[in-house]
Tab-separated table of C-alpha atoms in Angstrom:
chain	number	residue	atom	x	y	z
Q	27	UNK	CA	0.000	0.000	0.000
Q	28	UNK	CA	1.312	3.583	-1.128
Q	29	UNK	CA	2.130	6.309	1.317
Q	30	UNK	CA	-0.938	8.276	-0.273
Q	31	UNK	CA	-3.410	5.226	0.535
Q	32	UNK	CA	-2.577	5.248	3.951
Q	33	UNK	CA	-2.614	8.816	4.752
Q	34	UNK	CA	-6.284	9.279	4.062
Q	35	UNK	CA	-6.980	6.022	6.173
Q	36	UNK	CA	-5.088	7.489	8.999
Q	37	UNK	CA	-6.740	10.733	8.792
Q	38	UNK	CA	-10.251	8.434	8.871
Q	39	UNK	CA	-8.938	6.782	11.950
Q	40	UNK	CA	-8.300	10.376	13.457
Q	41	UNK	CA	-11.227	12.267	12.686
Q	42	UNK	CA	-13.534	8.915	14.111
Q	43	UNK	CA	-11.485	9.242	16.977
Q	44	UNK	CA	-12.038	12.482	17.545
Q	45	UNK	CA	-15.981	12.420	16.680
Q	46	UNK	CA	-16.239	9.451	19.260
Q	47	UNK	CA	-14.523	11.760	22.148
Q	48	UNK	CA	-16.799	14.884	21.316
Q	49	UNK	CA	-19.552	12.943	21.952
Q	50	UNK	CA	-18.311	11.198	24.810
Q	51	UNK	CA	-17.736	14.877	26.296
Q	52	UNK	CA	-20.891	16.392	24.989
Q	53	UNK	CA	-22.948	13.959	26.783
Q	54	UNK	CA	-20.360	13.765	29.966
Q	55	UNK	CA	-23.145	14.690	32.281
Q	56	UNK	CA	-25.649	12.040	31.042
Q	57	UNK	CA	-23.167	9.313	30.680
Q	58	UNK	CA	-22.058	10.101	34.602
Q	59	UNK	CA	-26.080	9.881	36.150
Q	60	UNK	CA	-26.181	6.816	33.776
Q	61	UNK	CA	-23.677	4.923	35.912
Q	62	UNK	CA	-24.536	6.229	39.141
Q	63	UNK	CA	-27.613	5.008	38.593
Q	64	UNK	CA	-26.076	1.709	37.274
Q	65	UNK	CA	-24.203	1.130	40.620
Q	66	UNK	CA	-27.064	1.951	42.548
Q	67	UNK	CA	-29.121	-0.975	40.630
Q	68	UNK	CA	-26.483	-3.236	41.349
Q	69	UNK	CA	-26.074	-2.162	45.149
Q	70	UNK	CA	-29.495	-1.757	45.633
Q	71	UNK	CA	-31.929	-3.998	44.321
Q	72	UNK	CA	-35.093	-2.282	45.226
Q	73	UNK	CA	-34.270	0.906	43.066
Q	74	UNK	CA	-35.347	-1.326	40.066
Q	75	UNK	CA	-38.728	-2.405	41.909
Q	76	UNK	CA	-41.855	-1.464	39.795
Q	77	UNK	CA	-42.797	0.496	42.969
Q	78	UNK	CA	-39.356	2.447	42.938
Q	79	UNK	CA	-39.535	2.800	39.282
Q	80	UNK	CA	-43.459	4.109	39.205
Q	81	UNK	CA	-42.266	6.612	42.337
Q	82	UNK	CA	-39.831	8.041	39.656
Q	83	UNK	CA	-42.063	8.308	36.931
Q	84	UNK	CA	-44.504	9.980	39.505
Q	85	UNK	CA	-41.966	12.668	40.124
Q	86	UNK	CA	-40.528	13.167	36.371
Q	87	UNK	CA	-44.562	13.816	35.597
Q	88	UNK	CA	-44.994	16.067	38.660
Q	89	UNK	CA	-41.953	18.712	37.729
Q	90	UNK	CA	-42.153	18.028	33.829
Q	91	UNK	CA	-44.778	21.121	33.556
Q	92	UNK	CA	-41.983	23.287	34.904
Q	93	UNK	CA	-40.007	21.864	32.997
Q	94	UNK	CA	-41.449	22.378	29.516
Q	95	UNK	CA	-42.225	26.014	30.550
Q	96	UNK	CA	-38.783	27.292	30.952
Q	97	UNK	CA	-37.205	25.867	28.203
Q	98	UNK	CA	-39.049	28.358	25.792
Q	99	UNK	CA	-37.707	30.962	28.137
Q	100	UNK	CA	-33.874	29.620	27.556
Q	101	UNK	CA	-34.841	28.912	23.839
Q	102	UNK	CA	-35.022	32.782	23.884
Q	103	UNK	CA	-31.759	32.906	25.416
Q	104	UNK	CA	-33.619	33.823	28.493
Q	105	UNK	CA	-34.564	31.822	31.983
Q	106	UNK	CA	-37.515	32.054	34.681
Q	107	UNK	CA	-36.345	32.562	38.351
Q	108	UNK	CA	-39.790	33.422	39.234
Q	109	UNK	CA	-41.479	29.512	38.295
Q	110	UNK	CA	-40.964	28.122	41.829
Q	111	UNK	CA	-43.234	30.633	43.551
Q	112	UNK	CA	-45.459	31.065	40.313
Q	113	UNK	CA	-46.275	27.675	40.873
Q	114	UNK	CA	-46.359	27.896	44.967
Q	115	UNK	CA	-48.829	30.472	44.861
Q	116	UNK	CA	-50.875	28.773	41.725
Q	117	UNK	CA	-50.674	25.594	44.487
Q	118	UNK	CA	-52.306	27.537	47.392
Q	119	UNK	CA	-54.899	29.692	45.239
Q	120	UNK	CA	-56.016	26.005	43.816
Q	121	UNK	CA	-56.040	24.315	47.315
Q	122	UNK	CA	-57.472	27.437	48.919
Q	123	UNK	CA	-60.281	27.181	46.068
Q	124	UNK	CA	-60.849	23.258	46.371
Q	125	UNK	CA	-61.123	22.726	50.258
Q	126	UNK	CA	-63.722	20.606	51.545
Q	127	UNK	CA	-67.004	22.618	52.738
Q	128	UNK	CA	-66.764	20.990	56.137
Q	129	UNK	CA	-63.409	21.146	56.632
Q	130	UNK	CA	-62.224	22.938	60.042
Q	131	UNK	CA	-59.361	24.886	58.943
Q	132	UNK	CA	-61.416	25.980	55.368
Q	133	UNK	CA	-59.698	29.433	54.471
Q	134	UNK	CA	-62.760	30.684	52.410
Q	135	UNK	CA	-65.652	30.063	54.327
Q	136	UNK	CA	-68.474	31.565	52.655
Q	137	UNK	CA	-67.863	29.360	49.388
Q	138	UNK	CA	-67.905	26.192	49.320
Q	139	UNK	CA	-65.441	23.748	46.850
Q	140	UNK	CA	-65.571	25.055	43.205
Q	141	UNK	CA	-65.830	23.058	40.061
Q	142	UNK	CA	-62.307	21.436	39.212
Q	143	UNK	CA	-62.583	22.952	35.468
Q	144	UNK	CA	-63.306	26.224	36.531
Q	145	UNK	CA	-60.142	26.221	39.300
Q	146	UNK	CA	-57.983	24.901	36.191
Q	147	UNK	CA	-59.006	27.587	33.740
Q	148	UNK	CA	-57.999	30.051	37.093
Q	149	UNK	CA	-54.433	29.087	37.719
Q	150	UNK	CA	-53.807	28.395	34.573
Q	151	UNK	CA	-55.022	32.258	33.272
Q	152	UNK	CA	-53.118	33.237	36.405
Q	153	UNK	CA	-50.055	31.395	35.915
Q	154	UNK	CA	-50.276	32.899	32.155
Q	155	UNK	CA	-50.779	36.652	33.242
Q	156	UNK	CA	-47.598	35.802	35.644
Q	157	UNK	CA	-46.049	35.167	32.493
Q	158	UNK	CA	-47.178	37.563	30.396
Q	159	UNK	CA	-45.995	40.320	33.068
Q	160	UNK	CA	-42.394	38.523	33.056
Q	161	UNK	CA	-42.833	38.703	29.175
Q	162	UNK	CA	-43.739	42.839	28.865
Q	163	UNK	CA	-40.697	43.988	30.811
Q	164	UNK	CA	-38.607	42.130	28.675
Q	165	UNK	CA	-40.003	42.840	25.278
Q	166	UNK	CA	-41.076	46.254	25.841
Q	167	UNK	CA	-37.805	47.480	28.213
Q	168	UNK	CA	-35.229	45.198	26.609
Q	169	UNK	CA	-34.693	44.345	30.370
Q	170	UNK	CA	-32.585	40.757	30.755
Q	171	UNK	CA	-35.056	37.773	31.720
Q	172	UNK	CA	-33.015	37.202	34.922
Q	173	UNK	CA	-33.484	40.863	36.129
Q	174	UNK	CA	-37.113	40.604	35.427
Q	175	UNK	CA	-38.098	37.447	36.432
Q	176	UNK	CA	-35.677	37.867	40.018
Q	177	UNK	CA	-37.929	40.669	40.683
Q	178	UNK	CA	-41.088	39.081	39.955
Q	179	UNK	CA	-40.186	36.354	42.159
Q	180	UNK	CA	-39.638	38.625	44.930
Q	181	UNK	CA	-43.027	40.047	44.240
Q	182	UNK	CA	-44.817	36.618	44.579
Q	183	UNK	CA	-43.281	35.338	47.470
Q	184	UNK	CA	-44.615	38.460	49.317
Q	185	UNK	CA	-47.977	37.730	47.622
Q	186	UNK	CA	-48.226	34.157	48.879
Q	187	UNK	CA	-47.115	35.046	52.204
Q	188	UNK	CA	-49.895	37.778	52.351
Q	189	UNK	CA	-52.359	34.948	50.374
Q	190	UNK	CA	-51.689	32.153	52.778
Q	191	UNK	CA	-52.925	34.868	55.791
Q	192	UNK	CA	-55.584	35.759	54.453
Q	193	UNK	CA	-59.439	34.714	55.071
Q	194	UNK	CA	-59.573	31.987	57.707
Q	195	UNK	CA	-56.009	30.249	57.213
Q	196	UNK	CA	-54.166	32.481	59.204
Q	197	UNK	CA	-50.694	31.500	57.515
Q	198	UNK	CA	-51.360	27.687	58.114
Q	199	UNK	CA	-51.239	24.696	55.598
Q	200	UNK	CA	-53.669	24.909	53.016
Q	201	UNK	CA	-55.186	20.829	53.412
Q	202	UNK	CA	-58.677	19.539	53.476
Q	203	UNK	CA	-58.911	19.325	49.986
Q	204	UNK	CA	-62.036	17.582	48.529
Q	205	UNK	CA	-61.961	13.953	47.395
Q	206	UNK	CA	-62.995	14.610	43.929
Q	207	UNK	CA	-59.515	16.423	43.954
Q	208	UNK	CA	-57.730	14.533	45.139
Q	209	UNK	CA	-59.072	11.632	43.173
Q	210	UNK	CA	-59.128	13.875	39.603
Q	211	UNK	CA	-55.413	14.440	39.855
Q	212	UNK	CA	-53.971	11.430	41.855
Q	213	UNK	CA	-56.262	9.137	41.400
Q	214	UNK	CA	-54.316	5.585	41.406
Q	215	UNK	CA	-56.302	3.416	38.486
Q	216	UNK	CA	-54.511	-0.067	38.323
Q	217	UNK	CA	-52.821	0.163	34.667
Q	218	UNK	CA	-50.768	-2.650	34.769
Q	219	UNK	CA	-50.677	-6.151	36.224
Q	220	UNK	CA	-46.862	-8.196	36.956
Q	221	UNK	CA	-46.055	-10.830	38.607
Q	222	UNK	CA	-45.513	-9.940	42.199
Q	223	UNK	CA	-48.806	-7.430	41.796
Q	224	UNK	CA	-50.163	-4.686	40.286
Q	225	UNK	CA	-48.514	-1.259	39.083
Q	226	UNK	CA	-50.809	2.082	40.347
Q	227	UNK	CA	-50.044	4.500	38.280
Q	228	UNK	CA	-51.139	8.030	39.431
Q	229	UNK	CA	-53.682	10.354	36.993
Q	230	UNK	CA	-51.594	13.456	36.361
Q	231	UNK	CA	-48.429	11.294	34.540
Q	232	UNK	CA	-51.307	10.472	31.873
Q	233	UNK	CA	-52.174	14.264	32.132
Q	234	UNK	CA	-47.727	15.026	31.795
Q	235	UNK	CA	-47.626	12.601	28.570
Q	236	UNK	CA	-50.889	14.286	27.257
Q	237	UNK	CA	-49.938	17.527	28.131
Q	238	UNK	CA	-45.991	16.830	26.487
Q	239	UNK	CA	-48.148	15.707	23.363
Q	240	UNK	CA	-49.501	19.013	23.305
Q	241	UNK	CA	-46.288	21.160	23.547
Q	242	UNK	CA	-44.214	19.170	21.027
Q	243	UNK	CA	-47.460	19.640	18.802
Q	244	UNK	CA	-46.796	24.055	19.847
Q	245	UNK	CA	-43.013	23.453	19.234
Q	246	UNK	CA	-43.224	21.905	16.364
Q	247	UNK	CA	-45.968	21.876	13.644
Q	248	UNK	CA	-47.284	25.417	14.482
Q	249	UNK	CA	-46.201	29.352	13.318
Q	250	UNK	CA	-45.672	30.409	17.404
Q	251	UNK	CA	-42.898	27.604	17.699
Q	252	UNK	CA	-41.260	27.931	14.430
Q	253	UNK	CA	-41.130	31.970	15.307
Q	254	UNK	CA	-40.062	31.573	18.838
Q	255	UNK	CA	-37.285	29.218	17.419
Q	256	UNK	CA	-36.399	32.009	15.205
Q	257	UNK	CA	-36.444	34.759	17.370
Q	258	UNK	CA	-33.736	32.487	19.571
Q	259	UNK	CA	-31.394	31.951	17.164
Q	260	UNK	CA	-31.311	35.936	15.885
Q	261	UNK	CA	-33.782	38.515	17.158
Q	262	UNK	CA	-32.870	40.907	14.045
Q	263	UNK	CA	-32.995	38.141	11.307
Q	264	UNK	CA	-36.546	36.959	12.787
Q	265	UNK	CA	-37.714	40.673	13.153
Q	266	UNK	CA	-36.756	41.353	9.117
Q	267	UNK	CA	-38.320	37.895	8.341
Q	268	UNK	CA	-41.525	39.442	9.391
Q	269	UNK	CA	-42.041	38.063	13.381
Q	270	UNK	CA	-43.652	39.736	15.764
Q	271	UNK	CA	-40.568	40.024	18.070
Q	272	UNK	CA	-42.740	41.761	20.881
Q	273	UNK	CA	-45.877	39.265	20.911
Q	274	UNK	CA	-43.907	36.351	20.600
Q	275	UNK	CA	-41.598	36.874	24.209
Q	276	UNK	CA	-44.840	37.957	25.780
Q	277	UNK	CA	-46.596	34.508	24.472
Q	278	UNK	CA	-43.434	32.603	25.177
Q	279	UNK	CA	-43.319	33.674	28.779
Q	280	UNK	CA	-47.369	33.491	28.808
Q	281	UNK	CA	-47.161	29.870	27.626
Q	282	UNK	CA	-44.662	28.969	30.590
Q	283	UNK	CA	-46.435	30.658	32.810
Q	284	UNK	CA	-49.643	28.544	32.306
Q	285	UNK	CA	-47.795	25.113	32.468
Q	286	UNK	CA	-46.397	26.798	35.982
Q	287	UNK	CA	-50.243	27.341	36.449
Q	288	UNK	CA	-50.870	23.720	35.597
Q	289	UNK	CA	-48.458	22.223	37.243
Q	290	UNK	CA	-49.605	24.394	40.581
Q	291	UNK	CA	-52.519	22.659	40.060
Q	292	UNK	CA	-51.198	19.085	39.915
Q	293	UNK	CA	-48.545	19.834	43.350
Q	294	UNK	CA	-51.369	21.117	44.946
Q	295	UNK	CA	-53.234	17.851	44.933
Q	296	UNK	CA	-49.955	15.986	45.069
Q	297	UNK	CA	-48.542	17.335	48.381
Q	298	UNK	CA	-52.099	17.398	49.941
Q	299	UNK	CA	-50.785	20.778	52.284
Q	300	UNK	CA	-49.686	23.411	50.921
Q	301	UNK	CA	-47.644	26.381	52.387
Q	302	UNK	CA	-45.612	29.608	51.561
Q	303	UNK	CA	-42.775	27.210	50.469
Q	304	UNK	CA	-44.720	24.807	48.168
Q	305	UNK	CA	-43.204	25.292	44.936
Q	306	UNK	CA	-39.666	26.508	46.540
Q	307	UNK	CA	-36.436	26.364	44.070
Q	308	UNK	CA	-38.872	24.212	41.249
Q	309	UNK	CA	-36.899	26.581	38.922
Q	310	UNK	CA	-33.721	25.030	39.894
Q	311	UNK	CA	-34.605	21.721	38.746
Q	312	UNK	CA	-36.369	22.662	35.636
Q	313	UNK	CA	-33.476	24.353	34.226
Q	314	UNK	CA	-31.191	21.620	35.278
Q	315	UNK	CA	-33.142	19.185	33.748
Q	316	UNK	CA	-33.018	21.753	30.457
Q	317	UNK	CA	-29.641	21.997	30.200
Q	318	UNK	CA	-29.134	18.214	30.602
Q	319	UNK	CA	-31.690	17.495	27.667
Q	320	UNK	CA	-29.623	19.796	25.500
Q	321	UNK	CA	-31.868	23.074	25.530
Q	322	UNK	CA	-28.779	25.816	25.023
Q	323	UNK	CA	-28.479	28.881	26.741
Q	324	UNK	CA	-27.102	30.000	23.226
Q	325	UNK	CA	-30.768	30.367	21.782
Q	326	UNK	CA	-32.933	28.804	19.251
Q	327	UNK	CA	-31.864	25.134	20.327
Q	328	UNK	CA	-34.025	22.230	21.865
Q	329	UNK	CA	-36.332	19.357	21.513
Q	330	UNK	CA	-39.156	18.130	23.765
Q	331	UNK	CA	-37.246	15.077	23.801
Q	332	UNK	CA	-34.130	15.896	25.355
Q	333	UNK	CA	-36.075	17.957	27.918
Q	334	UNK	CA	-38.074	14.541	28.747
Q	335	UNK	CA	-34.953	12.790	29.211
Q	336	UNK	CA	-33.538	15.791	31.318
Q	337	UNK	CA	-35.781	16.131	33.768
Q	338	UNK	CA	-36.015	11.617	34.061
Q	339	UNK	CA	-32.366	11.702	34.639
Q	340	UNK	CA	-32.674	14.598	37.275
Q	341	UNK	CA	-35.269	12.360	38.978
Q	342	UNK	CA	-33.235	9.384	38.788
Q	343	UNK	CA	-29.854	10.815	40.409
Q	344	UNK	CA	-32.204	12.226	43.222
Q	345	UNK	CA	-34.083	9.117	43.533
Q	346	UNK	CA	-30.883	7.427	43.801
Q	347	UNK	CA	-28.706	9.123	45.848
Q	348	UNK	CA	-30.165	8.264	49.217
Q	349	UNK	CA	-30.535	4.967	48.881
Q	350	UNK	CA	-26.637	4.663	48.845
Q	351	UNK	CA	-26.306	6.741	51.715
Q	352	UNK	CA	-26.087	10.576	50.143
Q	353	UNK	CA	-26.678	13.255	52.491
Q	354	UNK	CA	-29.771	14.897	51.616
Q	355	UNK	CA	-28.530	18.368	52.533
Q	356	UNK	CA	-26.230	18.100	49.546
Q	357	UNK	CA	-28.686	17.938	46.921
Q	358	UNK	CA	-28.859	21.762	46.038
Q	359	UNK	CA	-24.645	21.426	45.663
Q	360	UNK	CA	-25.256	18.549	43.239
Q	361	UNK	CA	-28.155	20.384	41.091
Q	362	UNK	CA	-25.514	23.510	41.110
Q	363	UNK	CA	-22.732	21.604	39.723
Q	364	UNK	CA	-24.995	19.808	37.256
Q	365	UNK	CA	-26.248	23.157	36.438
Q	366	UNK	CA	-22.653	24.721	35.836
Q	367	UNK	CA	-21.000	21.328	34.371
Q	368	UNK	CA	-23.946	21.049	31.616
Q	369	UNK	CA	-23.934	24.897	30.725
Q	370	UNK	CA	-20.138	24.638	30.355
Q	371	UNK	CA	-20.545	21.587	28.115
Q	372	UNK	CA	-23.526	23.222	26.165
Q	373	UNK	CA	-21.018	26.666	25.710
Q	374	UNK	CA	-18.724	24.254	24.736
Q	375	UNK	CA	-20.280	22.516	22.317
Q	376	UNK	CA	-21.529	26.849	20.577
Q	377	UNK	CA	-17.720	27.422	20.799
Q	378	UNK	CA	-16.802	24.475	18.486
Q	379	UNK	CA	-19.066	25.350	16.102
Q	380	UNK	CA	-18.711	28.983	15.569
């Protein structure tokens, strides 16, 4: 064989190499979780027991809503500090609104429990004006979403605290809530039957996949997504193609905001007694669990697909963790450094390209 044959088979060899190790390192961070949660399968049996595994499927569907919300926001090249407490005080105005009549600690005593469908379209329309006020300052001011949305979470936390005084509470846990509630979002049906039993799986993970459904549908196949896609990748370039720069943040942010409202709605239910904390640092694990499904701070990039897998893998490493031992308090150091090692691999990743 020639010199010149074997050059280009060398060069081959290299550049396979050196495909194989950027993908290694671009998906470091899911690799990692991958065999954590390996060794805790093979240490601990019972974290692959259909009850462990329908426990984390329970909580990927619970914090999914979040989830799906702020990605549009960091599709824009923006985030949303203020989803925790959008969704804490969606939680308490939905528990507040569905107590039982005869229950002793009712905070609105002269109503009794209103129709489910009627509290839905409420914290959803108020988790979408949240949103929509998040939206204005930044498309109208040019203000960064971290300012605004910082602020705004401020502003909630003080109206919770003042909401969860107010009528007959008097700053306790919202709880009581009506069986129909209860029932309408967790609700265990029997879905599946196994050997040892039969799997329970809660209502509101067929209301996540449903609901997931509906946003790749938004993402995907309709004029809003394709512009807010746009508007990520280049605000001028989208603004000369003819998009509505300013409508489009504000429905963007709106759009979050209502899946905060939603999933208020669902944690509500979930939790059973809700407080001035429900809903606390939800934000953190949302945009960990964006970043990990490959949604790039850079703009204009990610699929409802990666953020599925994002927020399972979050939900699997926390699931995990204890059972070999992990200190509990250490959890918000681990989402940090997930945080900072995926945004460093996503940067990478925009650096290698341009």
């Amino acid at each position: 064989m020639s010199n010149e044959t074997k050059a280009p088979a060398g060069s081959i060899k290299n550049i396979s190499a050196k495909q194989i190790g950027n993908t290694v390192l671009n998906n470091a961070l899911i690799i990692i979780m991958l065999l954590v949660a390996a060794y805790v399968a093979v240490t601990k049996p019972s974290f692959l027991s259909p009850s462990s595994l329908v426990n984390l499927l329970s909580l990927t569907a619970a914090y999914l809503p979040v989830a799906l919300g702020i990605a549009g926001c960091i599709v824009l090249t923006g985030t949303d500090l203020s989803a925790g407490r959008a969704v804490g005080i969606t939680a308490c105005v939905a528990a507040s609104l569905l107590q039982s009549p005869d229950a002793p600690t009712k905070m609105w005593t002269g109503i009794g429990a209103l129709p489910i469908p009627l509290v839905i379209l409420i914290v959803v329309a108020l988790g979408a004006l949240i949103g929509a006020f998040n939206g204005f300052f930044v498309a109208k001011f040019k203000l960064h979403p971290f300012i605004v949305t910082l602020a705004t979470q401020l502003i909630l936390y003080t109206a919770l605290l003042f909401y969860v005084q107010a009528g007959n509470n008097n700053g306790m846990a919202i709880s009581s809530l009506t069986d129909e509630y209860r029932n309408f979002v967790v609700g265990n049906p029997p879905l599946l039957s196994f050997a040892g039993g039969t799997i329970q799986i809660p209502n509101y993970v067929i209301y996540a996949v449903i609901l997931t459904a509906l946003m790749w549908f938004i993402w995907n196949k309709t004029t809003f997504g394709k512009n807010m896609f746009a508007l990520g990748s280049n605000e001028e370039a989208a603004r000369v193609s003819g998009v509505n720069v300013f409508a489009t943040t504000i429905a963007v942010f709106a759009l979050a905001g209502a899946m905060y409202g939603w999933a208020g709605f669902i944690e509500s239910a979930r939790i059973a007694s809700n407080t001035a904390n429900t809903g606390v640092n939800y934000e953190l694990d949302a945009i960990a669990a964006c970043v990990i499904g490959g949604v790039s701070f850079v703009g204009g990039i990610g699929k409802i697909s990666g953020i599925i897998i994002g927020v399972i893998m979050l939900r699997l490493i926390f699931v995990a963790l204890p059972l070999v031992g992990m200190d509990q308090n250490l959890q918000y150091a681990i989402k940090g450094g997930i945080i900072l090692f995926a945004c460093a691999l996503d940067m990478r990743k925009y650096l290698v390209k341009k």
